[in-house]
PDB file of C-alpha atoms and ligand atoms in Angstrom:
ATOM      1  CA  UNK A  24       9.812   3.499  19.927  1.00 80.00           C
ATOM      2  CA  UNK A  25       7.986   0.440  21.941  1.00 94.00           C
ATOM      3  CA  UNK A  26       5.591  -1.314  19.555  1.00 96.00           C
ATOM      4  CA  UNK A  27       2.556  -0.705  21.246  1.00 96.00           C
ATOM      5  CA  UNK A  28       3.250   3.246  21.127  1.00 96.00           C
ATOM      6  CA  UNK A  29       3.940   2.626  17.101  1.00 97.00           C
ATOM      7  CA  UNK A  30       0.739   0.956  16.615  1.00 97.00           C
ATOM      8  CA  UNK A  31      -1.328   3.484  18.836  1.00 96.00           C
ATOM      9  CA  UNK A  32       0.466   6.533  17.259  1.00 97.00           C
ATOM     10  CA  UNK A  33       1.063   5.672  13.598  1.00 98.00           C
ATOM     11  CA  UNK A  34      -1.239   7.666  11.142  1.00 98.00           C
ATOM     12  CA  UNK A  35      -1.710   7.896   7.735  1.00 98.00           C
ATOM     13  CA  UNK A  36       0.813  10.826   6.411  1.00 98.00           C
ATOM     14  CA  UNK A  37      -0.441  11.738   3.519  1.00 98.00           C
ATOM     15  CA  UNK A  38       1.419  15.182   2.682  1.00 98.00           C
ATOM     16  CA  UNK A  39       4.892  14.494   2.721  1.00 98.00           C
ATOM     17  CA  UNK A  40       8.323  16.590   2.004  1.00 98.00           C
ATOM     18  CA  UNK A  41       9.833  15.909  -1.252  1.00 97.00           C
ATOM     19  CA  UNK A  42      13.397  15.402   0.822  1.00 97.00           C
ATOM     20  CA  UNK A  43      14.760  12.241  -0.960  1.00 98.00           C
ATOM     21  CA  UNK A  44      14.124   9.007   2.073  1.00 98.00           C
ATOM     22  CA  UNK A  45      17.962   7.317   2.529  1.00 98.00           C
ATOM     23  CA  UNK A  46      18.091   3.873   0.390  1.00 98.00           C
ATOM     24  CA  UNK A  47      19.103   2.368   3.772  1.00 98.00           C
ATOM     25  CA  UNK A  48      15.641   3.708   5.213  1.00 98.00           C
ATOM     26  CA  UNK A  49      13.397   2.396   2.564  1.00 98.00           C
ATOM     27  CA  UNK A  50      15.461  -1.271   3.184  1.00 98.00           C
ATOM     28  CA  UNK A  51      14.452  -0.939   6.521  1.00 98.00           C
ATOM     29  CA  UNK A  52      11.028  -1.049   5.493  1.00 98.00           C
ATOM     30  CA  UNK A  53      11.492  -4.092   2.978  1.00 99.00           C
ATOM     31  CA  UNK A  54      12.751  -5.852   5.414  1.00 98.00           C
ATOM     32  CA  UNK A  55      10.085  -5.151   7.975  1.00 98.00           C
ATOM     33  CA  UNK A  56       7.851  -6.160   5.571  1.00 99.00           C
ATOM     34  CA  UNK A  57       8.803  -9.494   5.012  1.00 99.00           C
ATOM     35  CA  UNK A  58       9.047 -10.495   8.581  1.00 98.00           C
ATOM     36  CA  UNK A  59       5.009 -11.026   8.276  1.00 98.00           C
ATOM     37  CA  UNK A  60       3.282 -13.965   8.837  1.00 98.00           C
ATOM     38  CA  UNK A  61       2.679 -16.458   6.462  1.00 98.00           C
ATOM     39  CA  UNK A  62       0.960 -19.800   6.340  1.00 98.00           C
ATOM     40  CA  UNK A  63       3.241 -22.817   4.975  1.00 98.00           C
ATOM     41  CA  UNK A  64       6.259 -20.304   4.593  1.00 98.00           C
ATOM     42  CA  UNK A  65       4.957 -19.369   1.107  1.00 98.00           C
ATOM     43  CA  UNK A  66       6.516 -15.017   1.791  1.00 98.00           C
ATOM     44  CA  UNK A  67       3.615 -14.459  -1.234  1.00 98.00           C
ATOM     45  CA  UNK A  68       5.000 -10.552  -1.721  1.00 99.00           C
ATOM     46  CA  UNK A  69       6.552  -8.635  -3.998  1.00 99.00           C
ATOM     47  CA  UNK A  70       7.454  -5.020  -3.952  1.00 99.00           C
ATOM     48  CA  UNK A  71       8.321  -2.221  -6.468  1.00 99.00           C
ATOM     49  CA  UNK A  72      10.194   0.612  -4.883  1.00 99.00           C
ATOM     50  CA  UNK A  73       9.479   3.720  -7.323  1.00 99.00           C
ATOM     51  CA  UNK A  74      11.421   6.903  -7.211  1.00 98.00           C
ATOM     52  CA  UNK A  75      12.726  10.039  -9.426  1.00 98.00           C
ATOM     53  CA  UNK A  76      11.339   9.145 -12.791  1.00 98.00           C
ATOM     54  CA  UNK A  77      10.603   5.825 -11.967  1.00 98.00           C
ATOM     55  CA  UNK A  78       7.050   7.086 -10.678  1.00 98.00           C
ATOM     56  CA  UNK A  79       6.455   8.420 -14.204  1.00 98.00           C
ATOM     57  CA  UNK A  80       5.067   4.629 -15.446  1.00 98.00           C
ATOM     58  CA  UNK A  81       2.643   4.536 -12.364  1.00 98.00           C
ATOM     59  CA  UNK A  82       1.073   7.943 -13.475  1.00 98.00           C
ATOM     60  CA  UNK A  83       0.921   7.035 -17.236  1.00 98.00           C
ATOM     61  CA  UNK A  84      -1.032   3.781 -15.854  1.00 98.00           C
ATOM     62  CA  UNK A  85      -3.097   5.957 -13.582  1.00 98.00           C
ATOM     63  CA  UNK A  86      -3.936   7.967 -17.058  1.00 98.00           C
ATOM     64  CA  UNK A  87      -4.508   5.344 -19.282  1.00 98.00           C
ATOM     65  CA  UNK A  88      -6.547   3.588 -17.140  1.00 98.00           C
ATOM     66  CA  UNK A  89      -8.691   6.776 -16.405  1.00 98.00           C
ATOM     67  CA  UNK A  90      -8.566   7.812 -20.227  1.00 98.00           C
ATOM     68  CA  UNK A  91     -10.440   4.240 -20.799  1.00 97.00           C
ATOM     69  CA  UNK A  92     -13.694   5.469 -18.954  1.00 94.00           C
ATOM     70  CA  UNK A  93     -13.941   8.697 -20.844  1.00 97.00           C
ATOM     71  CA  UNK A  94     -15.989   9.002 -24.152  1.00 97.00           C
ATOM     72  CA  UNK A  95     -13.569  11.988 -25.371  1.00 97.00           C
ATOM     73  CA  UNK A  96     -10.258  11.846 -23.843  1.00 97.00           C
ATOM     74  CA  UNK A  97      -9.412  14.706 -26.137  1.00 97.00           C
ATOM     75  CA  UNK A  98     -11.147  17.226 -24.473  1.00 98.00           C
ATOM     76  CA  UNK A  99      -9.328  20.136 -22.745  1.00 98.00           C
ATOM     77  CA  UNK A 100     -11.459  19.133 -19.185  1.00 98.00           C
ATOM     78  CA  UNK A 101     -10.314  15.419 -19.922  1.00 98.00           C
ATOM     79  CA  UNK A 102      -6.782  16.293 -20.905  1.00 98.00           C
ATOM     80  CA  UNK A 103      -6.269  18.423 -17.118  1.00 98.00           C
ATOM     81  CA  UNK A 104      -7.577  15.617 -15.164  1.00 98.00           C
ATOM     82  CA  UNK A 105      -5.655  12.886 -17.523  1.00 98.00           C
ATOM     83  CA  UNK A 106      -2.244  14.853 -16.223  1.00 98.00           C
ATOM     84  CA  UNK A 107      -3.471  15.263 -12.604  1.00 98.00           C
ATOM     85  CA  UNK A 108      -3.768  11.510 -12.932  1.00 98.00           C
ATOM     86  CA  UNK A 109      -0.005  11.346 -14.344  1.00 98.00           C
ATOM     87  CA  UNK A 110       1.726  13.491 -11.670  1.00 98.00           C
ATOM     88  CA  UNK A 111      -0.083  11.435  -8.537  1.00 98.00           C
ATOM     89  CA  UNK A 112       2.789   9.256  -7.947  1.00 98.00           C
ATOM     90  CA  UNK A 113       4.794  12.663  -7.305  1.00 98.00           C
ATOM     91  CA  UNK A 114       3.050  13.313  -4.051  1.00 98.00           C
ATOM     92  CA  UNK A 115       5.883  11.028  -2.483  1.00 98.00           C
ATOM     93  CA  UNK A 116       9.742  10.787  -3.157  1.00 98.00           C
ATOM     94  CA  UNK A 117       8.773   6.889  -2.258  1.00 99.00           C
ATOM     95  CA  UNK A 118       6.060   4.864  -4.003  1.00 99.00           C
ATOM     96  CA  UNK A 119       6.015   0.948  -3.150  1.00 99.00           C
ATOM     97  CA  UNK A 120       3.489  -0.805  -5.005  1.00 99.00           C
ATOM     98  CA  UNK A 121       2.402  -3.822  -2.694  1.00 99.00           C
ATOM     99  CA  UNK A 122       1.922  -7.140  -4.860  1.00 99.00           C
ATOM    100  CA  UNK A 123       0.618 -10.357  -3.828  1.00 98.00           C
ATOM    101  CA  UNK A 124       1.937 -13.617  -5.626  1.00 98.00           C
ATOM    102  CA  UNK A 125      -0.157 -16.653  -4.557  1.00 98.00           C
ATOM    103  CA  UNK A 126       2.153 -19.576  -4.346  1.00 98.00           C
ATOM    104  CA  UNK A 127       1.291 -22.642  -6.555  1.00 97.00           C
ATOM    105  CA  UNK A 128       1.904 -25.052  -3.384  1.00 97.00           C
ATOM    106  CA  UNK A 129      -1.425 -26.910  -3.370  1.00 97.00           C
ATOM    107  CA  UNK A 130      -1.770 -26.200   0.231  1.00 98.00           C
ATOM    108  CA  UNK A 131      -1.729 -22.397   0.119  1.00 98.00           C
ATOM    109  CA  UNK A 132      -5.017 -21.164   0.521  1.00 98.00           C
ATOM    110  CA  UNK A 133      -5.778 -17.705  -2.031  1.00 98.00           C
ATOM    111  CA  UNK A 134      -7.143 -15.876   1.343  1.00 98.00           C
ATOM    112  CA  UNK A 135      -4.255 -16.268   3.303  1.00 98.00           C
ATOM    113  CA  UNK A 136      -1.872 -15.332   0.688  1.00 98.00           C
ATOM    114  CA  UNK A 137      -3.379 -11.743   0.164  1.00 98.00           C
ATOM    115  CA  UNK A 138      -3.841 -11.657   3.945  1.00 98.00           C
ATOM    116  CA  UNK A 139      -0.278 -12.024   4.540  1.00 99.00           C
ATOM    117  CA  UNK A 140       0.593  -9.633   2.247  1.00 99.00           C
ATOM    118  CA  UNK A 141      -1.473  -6.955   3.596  1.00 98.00           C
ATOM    119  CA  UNK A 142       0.470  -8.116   6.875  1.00 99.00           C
ATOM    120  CA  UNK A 143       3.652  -7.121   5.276  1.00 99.00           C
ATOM    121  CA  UNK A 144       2.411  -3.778   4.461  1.00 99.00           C
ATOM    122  CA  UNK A 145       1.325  -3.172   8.091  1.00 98.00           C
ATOM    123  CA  UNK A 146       4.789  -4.033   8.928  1.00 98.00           C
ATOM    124  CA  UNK A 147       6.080  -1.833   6.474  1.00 98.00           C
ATOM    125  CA  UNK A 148       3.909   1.280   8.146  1.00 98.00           C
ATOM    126  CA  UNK A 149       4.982   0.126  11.520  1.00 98.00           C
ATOM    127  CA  UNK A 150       8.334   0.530  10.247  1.00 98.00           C
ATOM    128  CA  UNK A 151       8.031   4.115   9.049  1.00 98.00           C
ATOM    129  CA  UNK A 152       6.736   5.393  11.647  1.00 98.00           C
ATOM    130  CA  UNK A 153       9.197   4.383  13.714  1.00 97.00           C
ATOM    131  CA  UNK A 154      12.034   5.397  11.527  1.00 98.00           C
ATOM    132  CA  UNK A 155      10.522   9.024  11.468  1.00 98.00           C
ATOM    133  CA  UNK A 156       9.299   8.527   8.479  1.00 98.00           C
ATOM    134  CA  UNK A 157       5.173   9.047   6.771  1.00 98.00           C
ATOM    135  CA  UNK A 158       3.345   6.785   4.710  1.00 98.00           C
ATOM    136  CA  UNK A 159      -0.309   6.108   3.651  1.00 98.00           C
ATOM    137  CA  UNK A 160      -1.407   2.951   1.948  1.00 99.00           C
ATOM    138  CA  UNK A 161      -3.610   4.005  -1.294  1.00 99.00           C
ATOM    139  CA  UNK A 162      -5.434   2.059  -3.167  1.00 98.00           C
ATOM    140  CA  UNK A 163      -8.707   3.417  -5.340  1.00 98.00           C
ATOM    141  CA  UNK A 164     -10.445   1.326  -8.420  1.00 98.00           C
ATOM    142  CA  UNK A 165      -7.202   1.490 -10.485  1.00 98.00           C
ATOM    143  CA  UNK A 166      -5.108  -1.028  -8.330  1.00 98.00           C
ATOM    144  CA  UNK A 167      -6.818  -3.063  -9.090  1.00 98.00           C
ATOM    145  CA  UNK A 168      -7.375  -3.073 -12.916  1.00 98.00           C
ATOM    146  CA  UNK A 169      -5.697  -5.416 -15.578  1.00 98.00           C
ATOM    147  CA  UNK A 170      -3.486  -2.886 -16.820  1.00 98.00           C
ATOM    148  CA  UNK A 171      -2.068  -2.169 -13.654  1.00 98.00           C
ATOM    149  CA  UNK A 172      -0.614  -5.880 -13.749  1.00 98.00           C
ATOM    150  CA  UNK A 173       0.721  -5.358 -16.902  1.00 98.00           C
ATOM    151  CA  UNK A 174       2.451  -2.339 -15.661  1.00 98.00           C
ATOM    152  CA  UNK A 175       4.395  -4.560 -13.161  1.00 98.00           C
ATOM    153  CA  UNK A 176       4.104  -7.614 -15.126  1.00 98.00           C
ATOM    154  CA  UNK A 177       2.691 -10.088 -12.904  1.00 98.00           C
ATOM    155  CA  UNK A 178       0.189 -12.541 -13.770  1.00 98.00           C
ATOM    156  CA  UNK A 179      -3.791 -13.137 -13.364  1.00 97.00           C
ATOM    157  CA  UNK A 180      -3.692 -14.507 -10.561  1.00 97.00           C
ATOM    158  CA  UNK A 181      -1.616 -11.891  -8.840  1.00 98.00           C
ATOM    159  CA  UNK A 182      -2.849  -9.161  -6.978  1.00 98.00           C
ATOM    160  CA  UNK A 183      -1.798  -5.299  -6.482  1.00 98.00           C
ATOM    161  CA  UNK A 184      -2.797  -4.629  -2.987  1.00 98.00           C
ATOM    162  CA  UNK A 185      -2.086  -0.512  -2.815  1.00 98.00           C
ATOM    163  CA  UNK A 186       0.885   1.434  -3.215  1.00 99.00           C
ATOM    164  CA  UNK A 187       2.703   2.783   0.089  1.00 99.00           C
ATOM    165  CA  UNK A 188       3.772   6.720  -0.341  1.00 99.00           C
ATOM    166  CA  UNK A 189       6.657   7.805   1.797  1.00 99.00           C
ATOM    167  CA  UNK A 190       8.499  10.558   2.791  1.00 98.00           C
ATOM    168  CA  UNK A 191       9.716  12.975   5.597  1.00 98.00           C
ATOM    169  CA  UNK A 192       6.043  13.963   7.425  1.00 98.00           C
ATOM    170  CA  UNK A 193       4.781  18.013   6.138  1.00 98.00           C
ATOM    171  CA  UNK A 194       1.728  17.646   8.226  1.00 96.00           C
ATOM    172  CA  UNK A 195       0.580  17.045  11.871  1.00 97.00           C
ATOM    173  CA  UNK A 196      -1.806  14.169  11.654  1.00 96.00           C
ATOM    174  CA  UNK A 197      -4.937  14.742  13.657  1.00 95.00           C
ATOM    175  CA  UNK A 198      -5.504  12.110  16.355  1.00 94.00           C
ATOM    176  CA  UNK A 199      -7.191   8.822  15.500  1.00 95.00           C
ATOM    177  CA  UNK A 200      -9.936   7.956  16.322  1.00 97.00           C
ATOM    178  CA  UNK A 201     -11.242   4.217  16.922  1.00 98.00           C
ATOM    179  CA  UNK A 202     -14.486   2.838  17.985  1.00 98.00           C
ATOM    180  CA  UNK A 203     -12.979   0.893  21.399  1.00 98.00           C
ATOM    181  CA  UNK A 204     -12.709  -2.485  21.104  1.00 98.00           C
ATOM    182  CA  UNK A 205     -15.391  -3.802  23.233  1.00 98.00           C
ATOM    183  CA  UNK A 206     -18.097  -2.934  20.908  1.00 98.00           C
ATOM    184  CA  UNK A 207     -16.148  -4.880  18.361  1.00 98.00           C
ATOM    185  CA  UNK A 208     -15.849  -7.921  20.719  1.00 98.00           C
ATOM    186  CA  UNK A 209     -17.689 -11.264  21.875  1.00 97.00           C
ATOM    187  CA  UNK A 210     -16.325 -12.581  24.254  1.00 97.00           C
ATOM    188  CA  UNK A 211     -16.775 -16.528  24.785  1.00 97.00           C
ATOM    189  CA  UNK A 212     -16.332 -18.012  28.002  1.00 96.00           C
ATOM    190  CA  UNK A 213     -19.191 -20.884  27.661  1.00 95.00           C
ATOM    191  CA  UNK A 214     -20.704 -23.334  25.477  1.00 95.00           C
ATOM    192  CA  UNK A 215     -23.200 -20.374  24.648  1.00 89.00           C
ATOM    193  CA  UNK A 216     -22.742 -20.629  20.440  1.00 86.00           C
TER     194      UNK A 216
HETATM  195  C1  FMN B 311      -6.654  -1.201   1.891  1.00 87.14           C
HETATM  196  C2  FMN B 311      -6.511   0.259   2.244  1.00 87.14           C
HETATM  197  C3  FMN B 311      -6.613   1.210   1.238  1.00 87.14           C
HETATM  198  C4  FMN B 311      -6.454   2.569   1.534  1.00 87.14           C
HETATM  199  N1  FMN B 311      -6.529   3.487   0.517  1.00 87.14           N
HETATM  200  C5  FMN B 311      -6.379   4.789   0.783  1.00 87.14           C
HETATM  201  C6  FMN B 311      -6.424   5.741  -0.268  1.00 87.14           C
HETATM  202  O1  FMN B 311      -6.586   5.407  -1.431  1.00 87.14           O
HETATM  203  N2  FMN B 311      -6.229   7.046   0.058  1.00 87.14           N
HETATM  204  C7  FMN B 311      -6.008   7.441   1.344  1.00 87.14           C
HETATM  205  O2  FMN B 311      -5.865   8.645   1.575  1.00 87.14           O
HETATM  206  N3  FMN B 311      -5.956   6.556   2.356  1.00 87.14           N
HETATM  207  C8  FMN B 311      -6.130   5.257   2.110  1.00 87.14           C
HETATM  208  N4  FMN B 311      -6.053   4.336   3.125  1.00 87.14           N
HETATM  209  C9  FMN B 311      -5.726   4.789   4.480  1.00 87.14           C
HETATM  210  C10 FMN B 311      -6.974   4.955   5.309  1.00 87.14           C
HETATM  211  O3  FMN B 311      -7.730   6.036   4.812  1.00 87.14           O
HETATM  212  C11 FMN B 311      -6.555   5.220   6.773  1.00 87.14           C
HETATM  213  O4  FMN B 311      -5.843   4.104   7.249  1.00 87.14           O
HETATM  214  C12 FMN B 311      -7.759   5.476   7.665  1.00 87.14           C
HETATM  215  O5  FMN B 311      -8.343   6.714   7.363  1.00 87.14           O
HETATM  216  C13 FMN B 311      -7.395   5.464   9.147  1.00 87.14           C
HETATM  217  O6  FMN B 311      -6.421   6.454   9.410  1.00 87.14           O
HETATM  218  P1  FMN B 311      -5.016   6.108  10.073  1.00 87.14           P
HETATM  219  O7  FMN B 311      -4.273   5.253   9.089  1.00 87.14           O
HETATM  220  O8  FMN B 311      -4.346   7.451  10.268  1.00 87.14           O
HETATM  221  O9  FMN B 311      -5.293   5.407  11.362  1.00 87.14           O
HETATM  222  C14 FMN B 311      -6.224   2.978   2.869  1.00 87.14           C
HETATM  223  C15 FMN B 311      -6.131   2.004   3.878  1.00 87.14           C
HETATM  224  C16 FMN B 311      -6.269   0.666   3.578  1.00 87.14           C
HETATM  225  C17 FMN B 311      -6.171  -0.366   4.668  1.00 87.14           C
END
């Protein structure tokens, strides 16, 4: 597939087969990924590739992390959506969680170092779709909580930046649908600023 087609015709897949994705596949991806940009060479990423049970600590984060916001988690209504919360990371046979790890060179800029990142997961979609494959970036509230860094033990500074789901496509994606680029465009041809 030519890159412009990927980028024009990649969409967010979120209902996807439960078909196991080939280990080579997913590597595919990780390697996409860290062909991003990156200022001063600092590759700021870090990825956790979750499958089988291994999405079963992503849920139980999801939960506890919801249970802290409820008065009662006891109750029978709290309970159902505390398990919905548990089995989300089974919508996908593939979860990769998307980290950002700000170098400590003093010339790396905190910005840049999540903006590269989020690079990498662009790649990483780009990739997919090319391979055949459909992902969705999700994030929600919960990336973004302390706990959630515990879960993959990173540090404060650290960032989650959403969790790629991927699998074999179970739905036709309706086109997309973009405001055109002119109206999102200045263009500067003279010393008008
Ligand atoms: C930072 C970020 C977070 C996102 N989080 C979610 C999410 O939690 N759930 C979801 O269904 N899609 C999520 N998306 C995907 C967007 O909804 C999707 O890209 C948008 O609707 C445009 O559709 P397309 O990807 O098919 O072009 C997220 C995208 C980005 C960039």
């Amino acid at each position: 597939m030519q890159l412009l087609e990927a980028i024009h015709t990649r969409r967010s897949i979120g209902k996807v087969q439960d078909t196991p994705v080939e280990r080579e596949k997913i590597e595919q991806l990780l390697e996409a990924a860290t062909w991003a940009p990156n200022h001063h060479k600092t590759e700021p990423w870090k990825f956790f590739v979750l499958t089988g049970e291994g999405r079963r600590p992503l849920g139980r984060t999801l939960a506890d992390i919801a249970a802290v916001k409820m008065e009662d988690p006891s109750t029978p209504e709290n309970q159902e959506t505390l398990e919905r919360q548990k089995l989300l990371p089974f919508r996908a046979p593939v979860v990769i969680a998307a980290a950002a790890i700000p170098s400590d060179d003093p010339k790396a800029v905190h910005i840049e170092e999540i903006g590269a990142v989020n690079a990498a997961i662009q790649n990483m979609l780009l990739a997919a779709h090319s391979l055949g494959l459909g992902a969705v970036w999700r994030t929600g509230l919960p990336t973004y909580h302390p706990k959630m860094k515990e879960l993959f033990k990173l540090r404060e500074q650290d960032e989650v930046l959403g969790f790629i789901y991927i699998g074999y496509p179970d739905m036709t994606p309706k086109p997309g649908t973009r405001i055109p680029f002119a109206e999102k465009t200045v263009w500067i041809e003279e010393d008008q600023l």
